[in-house]
Amino acid sequence: MMHNASSLFLLFALFVVWLDACSAIPFGSANLDLYGDDLTIVNASSPLGCAQMCDGHAACQGWAWDSCGKSRCWLKASIEPRTPNLCRVSGVKLGQVGIDRLGNDLGSPVLLPGGATASTCASACVNTSRCVAWSFDTCGKSQCWLKGAIPTTPSHNTCRTSGIQGSLGLDHKGSDMLGSPVTLPNKATATDCASLCSSSLDCLGWAFVDPKAGCELTNICWLKTSTTMGTSPDPCRISGMQPIPAVPVHPNATLAPPRYRPMPLGSILPQGWLLKQLRTQGDGLSGHLSEFWPDISSSAWIGNSSGDSFERVPYWLNGMVPLSALLKDPELQAQAYKYIDYVLRHEQDPVTGWLGPTCCDVWPRIPFLLAMIQYAEANATDTQRIVNSLHAFFKGLGTIITQQDSLSSWAQFRYQDLLVSIYWLYDHHPLANGPYLLDLAALVKAQGFDWESYFAGDGFPTTGNPGIWTMQSHGVNNGQAIKSAAMWYRQSRNSSLVESSMQRHVMLDKYHGQASGIFACDECLAGKMPSQGTELCTVVETMYSYNIMASVLANVEFADRVEKLTFNSLPATFTPDMWAHQYLQQSNEINAGHFDPNVYGTDGPDSNIYGLAPNYGCCTANFNQGWPKFTSHLYMFSTSDNGLVALTYAPSSLSTYIRGKPVSVTLVTEYPFDTTLTFMITSGATEFPFHFRIPTWTKGATLQVGSGVKREVASGTFAQVNVTTGTLKVTLNFPMSFSIERRYNNAASVLYGPLVFALQMGESWKQLAYYAFNSSDWQCLPTQPWGYALLMDDDDHPEKYLKLVTRPMGQYPFSLAGSPFVVHAQGRAVPSWNVTKNAASPPPTSPVHSSEPLVPLTLYPFGATKLRIAEIPTLA
């Protein structure tokens, strides 16, 4: 019998009371956040209270509640991406918002009392004989339609939320969630069980023991992670399924779109110090390798049968193509064209479409494909030619790797970068037979290494293993692999891959992380001791991976890491003029030269000299992508709302189109050496949202539109400004302050905004060899002592001991002479801190006792130093 409206309202109110008071019930998904897309932030005393507020908000699709004591509740416009967060409980809205189920009504709609929600309507269905589905009016009329049968074709209606009631006499078999079953209070109903399932992002089904059924067990609720095992008759059960929320899909694809889609190459151009940095790169090694380095100038990739046929030319092109496009430099563009054109004109096999020399090693093709898709974006006259070649290659590749049974060697561990080019072609140029690309992607994924299991603990090394070399612990492989979960998420839509992306980020930091944001690998994962090395290839590949992860998942923390790597790890490993680089850099680097013995796991004695191709030539070719790809990913499209995103920051300009109308953006700033970022936005579009990343490290950040009032924006979020036709000025201010991060042996790293600071020790340079132009190998030795402990006994207030001095930016901002920032500090020498295998011994455990006199110390940005101590002991 149907309850009247007042009884229904009372029933729902009682449900709220007991559920709010029962902490044992796992309402929502603990330790999981729904990141971004905030509608509003309100206060709620419990996860249920937060869920109710979402239920009563027409635009809310999901919610996240602060479980660390601040009682904040975020109402969300979407339920992706899902990211781990120990201070969150999150969930989705009960029912399907915007979906109606027409027909099969059990009489006229029930008029519910004012303030009723979709949950009230769902409760009415549970307590009504023969009701199996429901539909609720969310536009203010409080009408509830109860259904005697499940309508087969749901329809879109912005004024409806609808859901499905459980099935009487059926049980869902197996797949119980951790913690199931849950014992609900007396008088609970199947709706209460379904509500628990709806509140959890992991729950796809539920089963309930109905007290009215006269069964021995009552008020028991099983939550299910899957419903694929089917149902079985059971008179003591009511069961149901939680509809899986649809992932927005690009109109022309079955891939889930990235939350933010990178701009075509050439849309973004560098300005200010960033333009000078790219110009320095073009005038240095990058722009001259094809003129004198045999691995490029005499490569088999341009017809020299005795030349290098492996990865050197593909690596180099993967950076030279974007560098030449960003600088609009005809000479550099001609270099890139020469190699791309030769390969396309000399296709090895018209049947397989094989590109480049020596079939059939897949790995060298992977960076070459990345170069090709960038070239296609920047050069419209060659786009179709490249697209045709890519389709021919990918059709042949499927046959080749099927015959081989698996990807081999490097390709097996770097398959995720092959997915980048496959997905690019599918997204932008699928042709009529485009679906074969997703079959190829699935085959590639199946034959690739299982990085998900590895990062979950299946063989992941938690310490360095000197002398042991494996593919899975190889540093560059790990730098490329961190994005594999985010890449495959687009095709599988498996939300566990979002968690996997964060997990590998955390694992690498926890066990191998270094002060500058990178992880130690010399050549394989090397632990946290700050004298271990990190390969330059690892730095640039990890930068690119984090850009991809931030793009797919809209994650602020990943974008923050892009900046930390770019402003610290990347420039630290080059001479300021970018004519020489290291193979390995160190957080605590007291010399750079030929050293045997050394501390490196498997790398050689020349690994940290500055030169043309120290230790191994891969980084000479591969470093070229670092600065250009950072630049080309500064802005992105927001796929969910046809807007723009400022993902990372540096002086730059953007020219693009929104809804077919031109939009231009100019960013004037000296960030990261300044706190103010001024955007001038000129739009021909009627209106679109512009999302600005607010870094996690800033406190009290503000955003000002025009001459309006400055408003504070929360760190770790994307702040939105609605842009209309005309010109708009947007000013961001990111206050920077000192912070201390405790690291190996409790040593301190000094941070200021996105910059890491390190103790400098003076530099004495000696030429070891000369090659051509300005290319030489160099030794760099310290001219001053380095073994100091820092005066720092209050990590919460480091400004008491550190003084920032600003000065005009020099020609090379990432150099001792040109850095706009210098930090003055104090410390004492630690005579017991010595040298092991020509490297700094592990820093003595802090706090350190020293009777030496207190002396002034000078710290520079990590990226400006070529010798440094970045993990510094602190005094007792």
mmCIF file of C-alpha atoms in Angstrom, residues 118-418:
data_model
loop_
_atom_site.group_PDB
_atom_site.id
_atom_site.type_symbol
_atom_site.label_atom_id
_atom_site.label_comp_id
_atom_site.label_asym_id
_atom_site.label_seq_id
_atom_site.Cartn_x
_atom_site.Cartn_y
_atom_site.Cartn_z
ATOM 1 C CA ALA A 118 15.062 12.199 -5.450
ATOM 2 C CA SER A 119 15.859 10.074 -2.394
ATOM 3 C CA THR A 120 12.339 10.690 -1.100
ATOM 4 C CA CYS A 121 10.913 9.469 -4.378
ATOM 5 C CA ALA A 122 13.182 6.402 -4.284
ATOM 6 C CA SER A 123 11.935 5.659 -0.753
ATOM 7 C CA ALA A 124 8.352 5.871 -1.998
ATOM 8 C CA CYS A 125 9.121 3.286 -4.671
ATOM 9 C CA VAL A 126 10.614 0.857 -2.153
ATOM 10 C CA ASN A 127 7.565 1.173 0.089
ATOM 11 C CA THR A 128 5.054 0.732 -2.708
ATOM 12 C CA SER A 129 3.882 -2.698 -3.798
ATOM 13 C CA ARG A 130 4.834 -3.547 -7.408
ATOM 14 C CA CYS A 131 7.087 -0.456 -7.840
ATOM 15 C CA VAL A 132 10.362 -1.276 -9.628
ATOM 16 C CA ALA A 133 11.430 2.156 -10.942
ATOM 17 C CA TRP A 134 10.826 5.823 -10.262
ATOM 18 C CA SER A 135 11.200 9.299 -11.748
ATOM 19 C CA PHE A 136 11.320 12.583 -9.805
ATOM 20 C CA ASP A 137 10.595 16.168 -10.883
ATOM 21 C CA THR A 138 13.672 18.258 -9.977
ATOM 22 C CA CYS A 139 12.230 21.542 -11.251
ATOM 23 C CA GLY A 140 10.207 22.412 -8.175
ATOM 24 C CA LYS A 141 6.925 20.495 -8.533
ATOM 25 C CA SER A 142 7.982 17.656 -6.147
ATOM 26 C CA GLN A 143 6.178 15.077 -8.287
ATOM 27 C CA CYS A 144 7.182 11.427 -8.082
ATOM 28 C CA TRP A 145 6.226 8.876 -10.741
ATOM 29 C CA LEU A 146 6.243 5.274 -9.550
ATOM 30 C CA LYS A 147 6.689 2.588 -12.217
ATOM 31 C CA GLY A 148 5.267 -0.928 -12.356
ATOM 32 C CA ALA A 149 7.839 -2.007 -14.937
ATOM 33 C CA ILE A 150 11.260 -0.716 -15.910
ATOM 34 C CA PRO A 151 10.933 1.430 -19.046
ATOM 35 C CA THR A 152 13.269 0.048 -21.685
ATOM 36 C CA THR A 153 14.428 3.360 -23.173
ATOM 37 C CA PRO A 154 15.449 6.136 -20.761
ATOM 38 C CA SER A 155 15.135 9.628 -22.253
ATOM 39 C CA HIS A 156 16.881 12.937 -21.528
ATOM 40 C CA ASN A 157 14.937 15.482 -19.476
ATOM 41 C CA THR A 158 16.668 18.269 -17.568
ATOM 42 C CA CYS A 159 13.807 18.299 -15.025
ATOM 43 C CA ARG A 160 14.070 14.629 -14.071
ATOM 44 C CA THR A 161 16.139 12.334 -11.912
ATOM 45 C CA SER A 162 15.209 8.666 -12.120
ATOM 46 C CA GLY A 163 16.279 5.307 -10.792
ATOM 47 C CA ILE A 164 15.575 1.609 -10.643
ATOM 48 C CA GLN A 165 14.195 -0.235 -7.600
ATOM 49 C CA GLY A 166 15.525 -3.640 -6.646
ATOM 50 C CA SER A 167 14.335 -6.977 -7.960
ATOM 51 C CA LEU A 168 12.326 -9.085 -5.454
ATOM 52 C CA GLY A 169 13.466 -12.664 -5.008
ATOM 53 C CA LEU A 170 16.813 -12.291 -6.789
ATOM 54 C CA ASP A 171 20.345 -12.184 -5.398
ATOM 55 C CA HIS A 172 23.507 -10.826 -7.067
ATOM 56 C CA LYS A 173 26.183 -13.486 -6.717
ATOM 57 C CA GLY A 174 29.724 -12.825 -5.443
ATOM 58 C CA SER A 175 31.924 -9.708 -5.861
ATOM 59 C CA ASP A 176 31.262 -8.392 -2.336
ATOM 60 C CA MET A 177 32.969 -5.123 -1.445
ATOM 61 C CA LEU A 178 35.490 -5.070 1.380
ATOM 62 C CA GLY A 179 33.489 -4.622 4.607
ATOM 63 C CA SER A 180 30.333 -6.261 3.283
ATOM 64 C CA PRO A 181 27.829 -7.223 4.468
ATOM 65 C CA VAL A 182 26.680 -4.195 6.445
ATOM 66 C CA THR A 183 24.085 -4.569 9.189
ATOM 67 C CA LEU A 184 21.573 -1.729 8.863
ATOM 68 C CA PRO A 185 19.389 -0.494 11.767
ATOM 69 C CA ASN A 186 15.914 -1.852 12.388
ATOM 70 C CA LYS A 187 13.231 -0.725 9.946
ATOM 71 C CA ALA A 188 15.803 -0.203 7.210
ATOM 72 C CA THR A 189 14.591 -0.805 3.675
ATOM 73 C CA ALA A 190 16.113 -1.817 0.389
ATOM 74 C CA THR A 191 16.406 1.887 -0.463
ATOM 75 C CA ASP A 192 18.818 2.301 2.430
ATOM 76 C CA CYS A 193 20.964 -0.470 0.992
ATOM 77 C CA ALA A 194 20.711 1.010 -2.517
ATOM 78 C CA SER A 195 21.604 4.433 -1.104
ATOM 79 C CA LEU A 196 24.793 3.039 0.389
ATOM 80 C CA CYS A 197 25.669 1.591 -3.006
ATOM 81 C CA SER A 198 24.853 4.852 -4.774
ATOM 82 C CA SER A 199 27.083 6.748 -2.374
ATOM 83 C CA SER A 200 30.130 4.639 -3.259
ATOM 84 C CA LEU A 201 31.996 5.085 -6.519
ATOM 85 C CA ASP A 202 33.172 1.474 -6.270
ATOM 86 C CA CYS A 203 29.716 -0.111 -5.841
ATOM 87 C CA LEU A 204 27.962 -1.457 -8.928
ATOM 88 C CA GLY A 205 25.277 -3.567 -7.266
ATOM 89 C CA TRP A 206 23.597 -4.448 -3.965
ATOM 90 C CA ALA A 207 21.553 -7.153 -2.259
ATOM 91 C CA PHE A 208 19.326 -6.730 0.801
ATOM 92 C CA VAL A 209 17.550 -9.106 3.199
ATOM 93 C CA ASP A 210 14.015 -7.737 3.484
ATOM 94 C CA PRO A 211 12.629 -7.942 7.067
ATOM 95 C CA LYS A 212 9.140 -8.485 5.591
ATOM 96 C CA ALA A 213 10.295 -11.697 3.912
ATOM 97 C CA GLY A 214 10.316 -13.646 7.199
ATOM 98 C CA CYS A 215 13.925 -14.765 6.750
ATOM 99 C CA GLU A 216 16.326 -15.606 9.536
ATOM 100 C CA LEU A 217 18.756 -12.780 8.727
ATOM 101 C CA THR A 218 17.331 -9.276 8.426
ATOM 102 C CA ASN A 219 18.569 -5.758 7.712
ATOM 103 C CA ILE A 220 21.701 -7.117 5.997
ATOM 104 C CA CYS A 221 23.119 -5.211 3.004
ATOM 105 C CA TRP A 222 25.729 -6.587 0.616
ATOM 106 C CA LEU A 223 27.553 -4.070 -1.613
ATOM 107 C CA LYS A 224 28.956 -5.437 -4.875
ATOM 108 C CA THR A 225 31.940 -4.352 -6.964
ATOM 109 C CA SER A 226 30.550 -6.191 -9.987
ATOM 110 C CA THR A 227 27.249 -7.590 -11.250
ATOM 111 C CA THR A 228 28.756 -9.657 -14.070
ATOM 112 C CA MET A 229 28.406 -12.953 -12.163
ATOM 113 C CA GLY A 230 24.657 -12.841 -12.661
ATOM 114 C CA THR A 231 21.690 -13.394 -10.352
ATOM 115 C CA SER A 232 20.173 -16.390 -8.633
ATOM 116 C CA PRO A 233 16.665 -16.908 -7.193
ATOM 117 C CA ASP A 234 16.507 -16.292 -3.438
ATOM 118 C CA PRO A 235 13.213 -15.491 -1.695
ATOM 119 C CA CYS A 236 15.131 -13.701 1.062
ATOM 120 C CA ARG A 237 16.739 -11.135 -1.216
ATOM 121 C CA ILE A 238 15.995 -7.847 -2.933
ATOM 122 C CA SER A 239 18.825 -6.830 -5.249
ATOM 123 C CA GLY A 240 19.625 -4.090 -7.704
ATOM 124 C CA MET A 241 22.274 -2.515 -9.883
ATOM 125 C CA GLN A 242 23.834 0.925 -9.658
ATOM 126 C CA PRO A 243 23.861 2.538 -13.121
ATOM 127 C CA ILE A 244 27.437 3.170 -14.248
ATOM 128 C CA PRO A 245 27.801 6.904 -14.905
ATOM 129 C CA ALA A 246 28.434 7.636 -18.538
ATOM 130 C CA VAL A 247 31.854 9.062 -19.407
ATOM 131 C CA PRO A 248 31.554 11.981 -21.835
ATOM 132 C CA VAL A 249 32.728 10.867 -25.246
ATOM 133 C CA HIS A 250 34.038 12.876 -28.189
ATOM 134 C CA PRO A 251 31.293 12.916 -30.850
ATOM 135 C CA ASN A 252 33.540 11.171 -33.387
ATOM 136 C CA ALA A 253 35.146 8.637 -31.064
ATOM 137 C CA THR A 254 34.624 5.876 -28.585
ATOM 138 C CA LEU A 255 37.654 6.969 -26.602
ATOM 139 C CA ALA A 256 36.887 8.981 -23.507
ATOM 140 C CA PRO A 257 38.345 12.421 -24.213
ATOM 141 C CA PRO A 258 41.087 13.756 -22.005
ATOM 142 C CA ARG A 259 39.689 16.295 -19.580
ATOM 143 C CA TYR A 260 42.054 18.779 -21.159
ATOM 144 C CA ARG A 261 43.174 18.370 -24.752
ATOM 145 C CA PRO A 262 46.604 19.742 -25.771
ATOM 146 C CA MET A 263 46.697 22.525 -28.339
ATOM 147 C CA PRO A 264 48.011 21.881 -31.855
ATOM 148 C CA LEU A 265 51.700 22.662 -32.111
ATOM 149 C CA GLY A 266 52.174 26.312 -33.069
ATOM 150 C CA SER A 267 49.084 27.589 -31.251
ATOM 151 C CA ILE A 268 51.249 28.505 -28.247
ATOM 152 C CA LEU A 269 54.368 30.630 -28.638
ATOM 153 C CA PRO A 270 57.020 31.478 -26.028
ATOM 154 C CA GLN A 271 57.574 35.022 -24.836
ATOM 155 C CA GLY A 272 59.931 36.732 -22.399
ATOM 156 C CA TRP A 273 62.497 34.582 -20.631
ATOM 157 C CA LEU A 274 60.965 31.396 -22.076
ATOM 158 C CA LEU A 275 61.569 32.623 -25.641
ATOM 159 C CA LYS A 276 65.184 33.387 -24.733
ATOM 160 C CA GLN A 277 65.551 29.908 -23.241
ATOM 161 C CA LEU A 278 64.281 28.223 -26.411
ATOM 162 C CA ARG A 279 66.458 30.513 -28.519
ATOM 163 C CA THR A 280 69.442 29.484 -26.414
ATOM 164 C CA GLN A 281 68.593 25.839 -27.075
ATOM 165 C CA GLY A 282 68.253 26.430 -30.808
ATOM 166 C CA ASP A 283 71.586 28.251 -30.908
ATOM 167 C CA GLY A 284 73.239 25.486 -28.862
ATOM 168 C CA LEU A 285 73.577 21.751 -29.367
ATOM 169 C CA SER A 286 70.005 21.230 -30.597
ATOM 170 C CA GLY A 287 70.427 23.400 -33.667
ATOM 171 C CA HIS A 288 73.860 22.021 -34.628
ATOM 172 C CA LEU A 289 73.775 18.271 -33.993
ATOM 173 C CA SER A 290 72.764 17.544 -37.585
ATOM 174 C CA GLU A 291 75.856 19.404 -38.749
ATOM 175 C CA PHE A 292 78.571 17.510 -36.872
ATOM 176 C CA TRP A 293 77.357 14.651 -34.677
ATOM 177 C CA PRO A 294 77.525 11.456 -36.779
ATOM 178 C CA ASP A 295 74.600 9.828 -34.970
ATOM 179 C CA ILE A 296 72.398 12.494 -36.600
ATOM 180 C CA SER A 297 74.369 13.788 -39.587
ATOM 181 C CA SER A 298 75.280 10.335 -40.937
ATOM 182 C CA SER A 299 72.314 8.313 -39.753
ATOM 183 C CA ALA A 300 70.730 5.350 -41.500
ATOM 184 C CA TRP A 301 67.476 7.260 -41.128
ATOM 185 C CA ILE A 302 68.605 9.463 -44.038
ATOM 186 C CA GLY A 303 70.192 6.743 -46.121
ATOM 187 C CA ASN A 304 73.649 6.086 -44.653
ATOM 188 C CA SER A 305 73.616 2.310 -44.428
ATOM 189 C CA SER A 306 76.478 2.224 -41.945
ATOM 190 C CA GLY A 307 75.020 4.924 -39.719
ATOM 191 C CA ASP A 308 72.947 4.679 -36.547
ATOM 192 C CA SER A 309 69.579 3.036 -37.204
ATOM 193 C CA PHE A 310 68.341 3.038 -33.640
ATOM 194 C CA GLU A 311 66.746 5.848 -31.589
ATOM 195 C CA ARG A 312 69.041 8.872 -32.048
ATOM 196 C CA VAL A 313 67.315 10.556 -35.021
ATOM 197 C CA PRO A 314 63.771 9.803 -33.722
ATOM 198 C CA TYR A 315 64.699 11.211 -30.306
ATOM 199 C CA TRP A 316 66.236 14.324 -31.834
ATOM 200 C CA LEU A 317 63.259 14.948 -34.144
ATOM 201 C CA ASN A 318 60.845 14.549 -31.237
ATOM 202 C CA GLY A 319 62.400 17.742 -29.854
ATOM 203 C CA MET A 320 63.590 19.483 -33.007
ATOM 204 C CA VAL A 321 60.128 19.509 -34.625
ATOM 205 C CA PRO A 322 58.484 21.454 -31.768
ATOM 206 C CA LEU A 323 61.566 23.624 -31.171
ATOM 207 C CA SER A 324 61.689 24.779 -34.785
ATOM 208 C CA ALA A 325 57.920 25.431 -34.839
ATOM 209 C CA LEU A 326 57.939 27.412 -31.591
ATOM 210 C CA LEU A 327 60.870 29.576 -32.712
ATOM 211 C CA LYS A 328 59.510 29.902 -36.283
ATOM 212 C CA ASP A 329 63.128 29.462 -37.344
ATOM 213 C CA PRO A 330 63.426 28.605 -41.080
ATOM 214 C CA GLU A 331 66.844 26.962 -40.686
ATOM 215 C CA LEU A 332 65.713 24.695 -37.881
ATOM 216 C CA GLN A 333 62.454 23.949 -39.709
ATOM 217 C CA ALA A 334 64.474 22.919 -42.769
ATOM 218 C CA GLN A 335 66.501 20.509 -40.642
ATOM 219 C CA ALA A 336 63.368 18.831 -39.342
ATOM 220 C CA TYR A 337 61.775 18.670 -42.801
ATOM 221 C CA LYS A 338 64.857 17.041 -44.311
ATOM 222 C CA TYR A 339 64.584 14.023 -42.051
ATOM 223 C CA ILE A 340 60.780 13.704 -42.005
ATOM 224 C CA ASP A 341 60.631 14.014 -45.797
ATOM 225 C CA TYR A 342 63.362 11.447 -46.402
ATOM 226 C CA VAL A 343 61.668 8.805 -44.267
ATOM 227 C CA LEU A 344 58.282 9.384 -45.909
ATOM 228 C CA ARG A 345 59.802 9.177 -49.394
ATOM 229 C CA HIS A 346 61.673 5.977 -48.583
ATOM 230 C CA GLU A 347 58.973 3.840 -47.074
ATOM 231 C CA GLN A 348 60.643 0.445 -46.677
ATOM 232 C CA ASP A 349 57.654 -1.788 -47.450
ATOM 233 C CA PRO A 350 54.444 -0.565 -49.121
ATOM 234 C CA VAL A 351 52.575 -3.572 -47.712
ATOM 235 C CA THR A 352 53.469 -2.999 -44.052
ATOM 236 C CA GLY A 353 53.983 0.770 -44.309
ATOM 237 C CA TRP A 354 57.200 0.364 -42.310
ATOM 238 C CA LEU A 355 58.922 3.658 -41.528
ATOM 239 C CA GLY A 356 62.661 4.050 -41.304
ATOM 240 C CA PRO A 357 65.486 1.514 -41.604
ATOM 241 C CA THR A 358 65.687 -2.078 -40.404
ATOM 242 C CA CYS A 359 62.365 -3.816 -39.920
ATOM 243 C CA CYS A 360 61.005 -4.742 -37.410
ATOM 244 C CA ASP A 361 62.189 -3.136 -34.162
ATOM 245 C CA VAL A 362 59.169 -1.150 -32.984
ATOM 246 C CA TRP A 363 60.836 1.006 -30.309
ATOM 247 C CA PRO A 364 62.738 3.536 -32.515
ATOM 248 C CA ARG A 365 59.528 4.084 -34.469
ATOM 249 C CA ILE A 366 57.713 5.258 -31.308
ATOM 250 C CA PRO A 367 59.551 8.611 -30.835
ATOM 251 C CA PHE A 368 59.574 9.050 -34.613
ATOM 252 C CA LEU A 369 55.769 8.760 -34.641
ATOM 253 C CA LEU A 370 55.590 11.413 -31.899
ATOM 254 C CA ALA A 371 57.697 13.694 -34.098
ATOM 255 C CA MET A 372 55.395 13.014 -37.057
ATOM 256 C CA ILE A 373 52.174 13.927 -35.275
ATOM 257 C CA GLN A 374 53.717 17.182 -34.049
ATOM 258 C CA TYR A 375 54.923 17.947 -37.568
ATOM 259 C CA ALA A 376 51.435 17.267 -38.948
ATOM 260 C CA GLU A 377 49.950 19.786 -36.496
ATOM 261 C CA ALA A 378 52.451 22.524 -37.292
ATOM 262 C CA ASN A 379 52.623 22.087 -41.089
ATOM 263 C CA ALA A 380 49.211 21.995 -42.734
ATOM 264 C CA THR A 381 50.607 21.344 -46.214
ATOM 265 C CA ASP A 382 52.076 18.029 -45.050
ATOM 266 C CA THR A 383 49.301 16.945 -42.698
ATOM 267 C CA GLN A 384 47.485 14.621 -45.073
ATOM 268 C CA ARG A 385 50.712 13.076 -46.293
ATOM 269 C CA ILE A 386 51.673 12.225 -42.733
ATOM 270 C CA VAL A 387 48.180 11.001 -41.825
ATOM 271 C CA ASN A 388 48.181 8.616 -44.801
ATOM 272 C CA SER A 389 51.597 7.314 -43.794
ATOM 273 C CA LEU A 390 50.498 6.804 -40.201
ATOM 274 C CA HIS A 391 47.453 4.795 -41.247
ATOM 275 C CA ALA A 392 49.566 2.608 -43.510
ATOM 276 C CA PHE A 393 52.110 2.044 -40.756
ATOM 277 C CA PHE A 394 49.560 1.209 -38.071
ATOM 278 C CA LYS A 395 47.713 -1.266 -40.302
ATOM 279 C CA GLY A 396 50.979 -3.054 -40.958
ATOM 280 C CA LEU A 397 52.081 -2.850 -37.339
ATOM 281 C CA GLY A 398 49.113 -4.875 -36.155
ATOM 282 C CA THR A 399 50.153 -7.737 -38.435
ATOM 283 C CA ILE A 400 53.809 -7.512 -37.437
ATOM 284 C CA ILE A 401 53.344 -7.594 -33.681
ATOM 285 C CA THR A 402 50.707 -10.327 -33.966
ATOM 286 C CA GLN A 403 53.218 -12.471 -35.836
ATOM 287 C CA GLN A 404 55.883 -11.686 -33.246
ATOM 288 C CA ASP A 405 53.466 -12.693 -30.434
ATOM 289 C CA SER A 406 54.571 -9.737 -28.341
ATOM 290 C CA LEU A 407 56.246 -6.388 -28.417
ATOM 291 C CA SER A 408 59.922 -6.908 -27.794
ATOM 292 C CA SER A 409 62.577 -5.258 -25.673
ATOM 293 C CA TRP A 410 62.199 -1.489 -25.211
ATOM 294 C CA ALA A 411 58.843 -1.300 -26.998
ATOM 295 C CA GLN A 412 57.270 -3.695 -24.512
ATOM 296 C CA PHE A 413 58.125 -1.337 -21.650
ATOM 297 C CA ARG A 414 57.388 1.893 -23.535
ATOM 298 C CA TYR A 415 54.154 0.925 -25.270
ATOM 299 C CA GLN A 416 52.280 3.828 -23.636
ATOM 300 C CA ASP A 417 54.068 6.287 -25.925
ATOM 301 C CA LEU A 418 52.861 4.276 -28.899
#
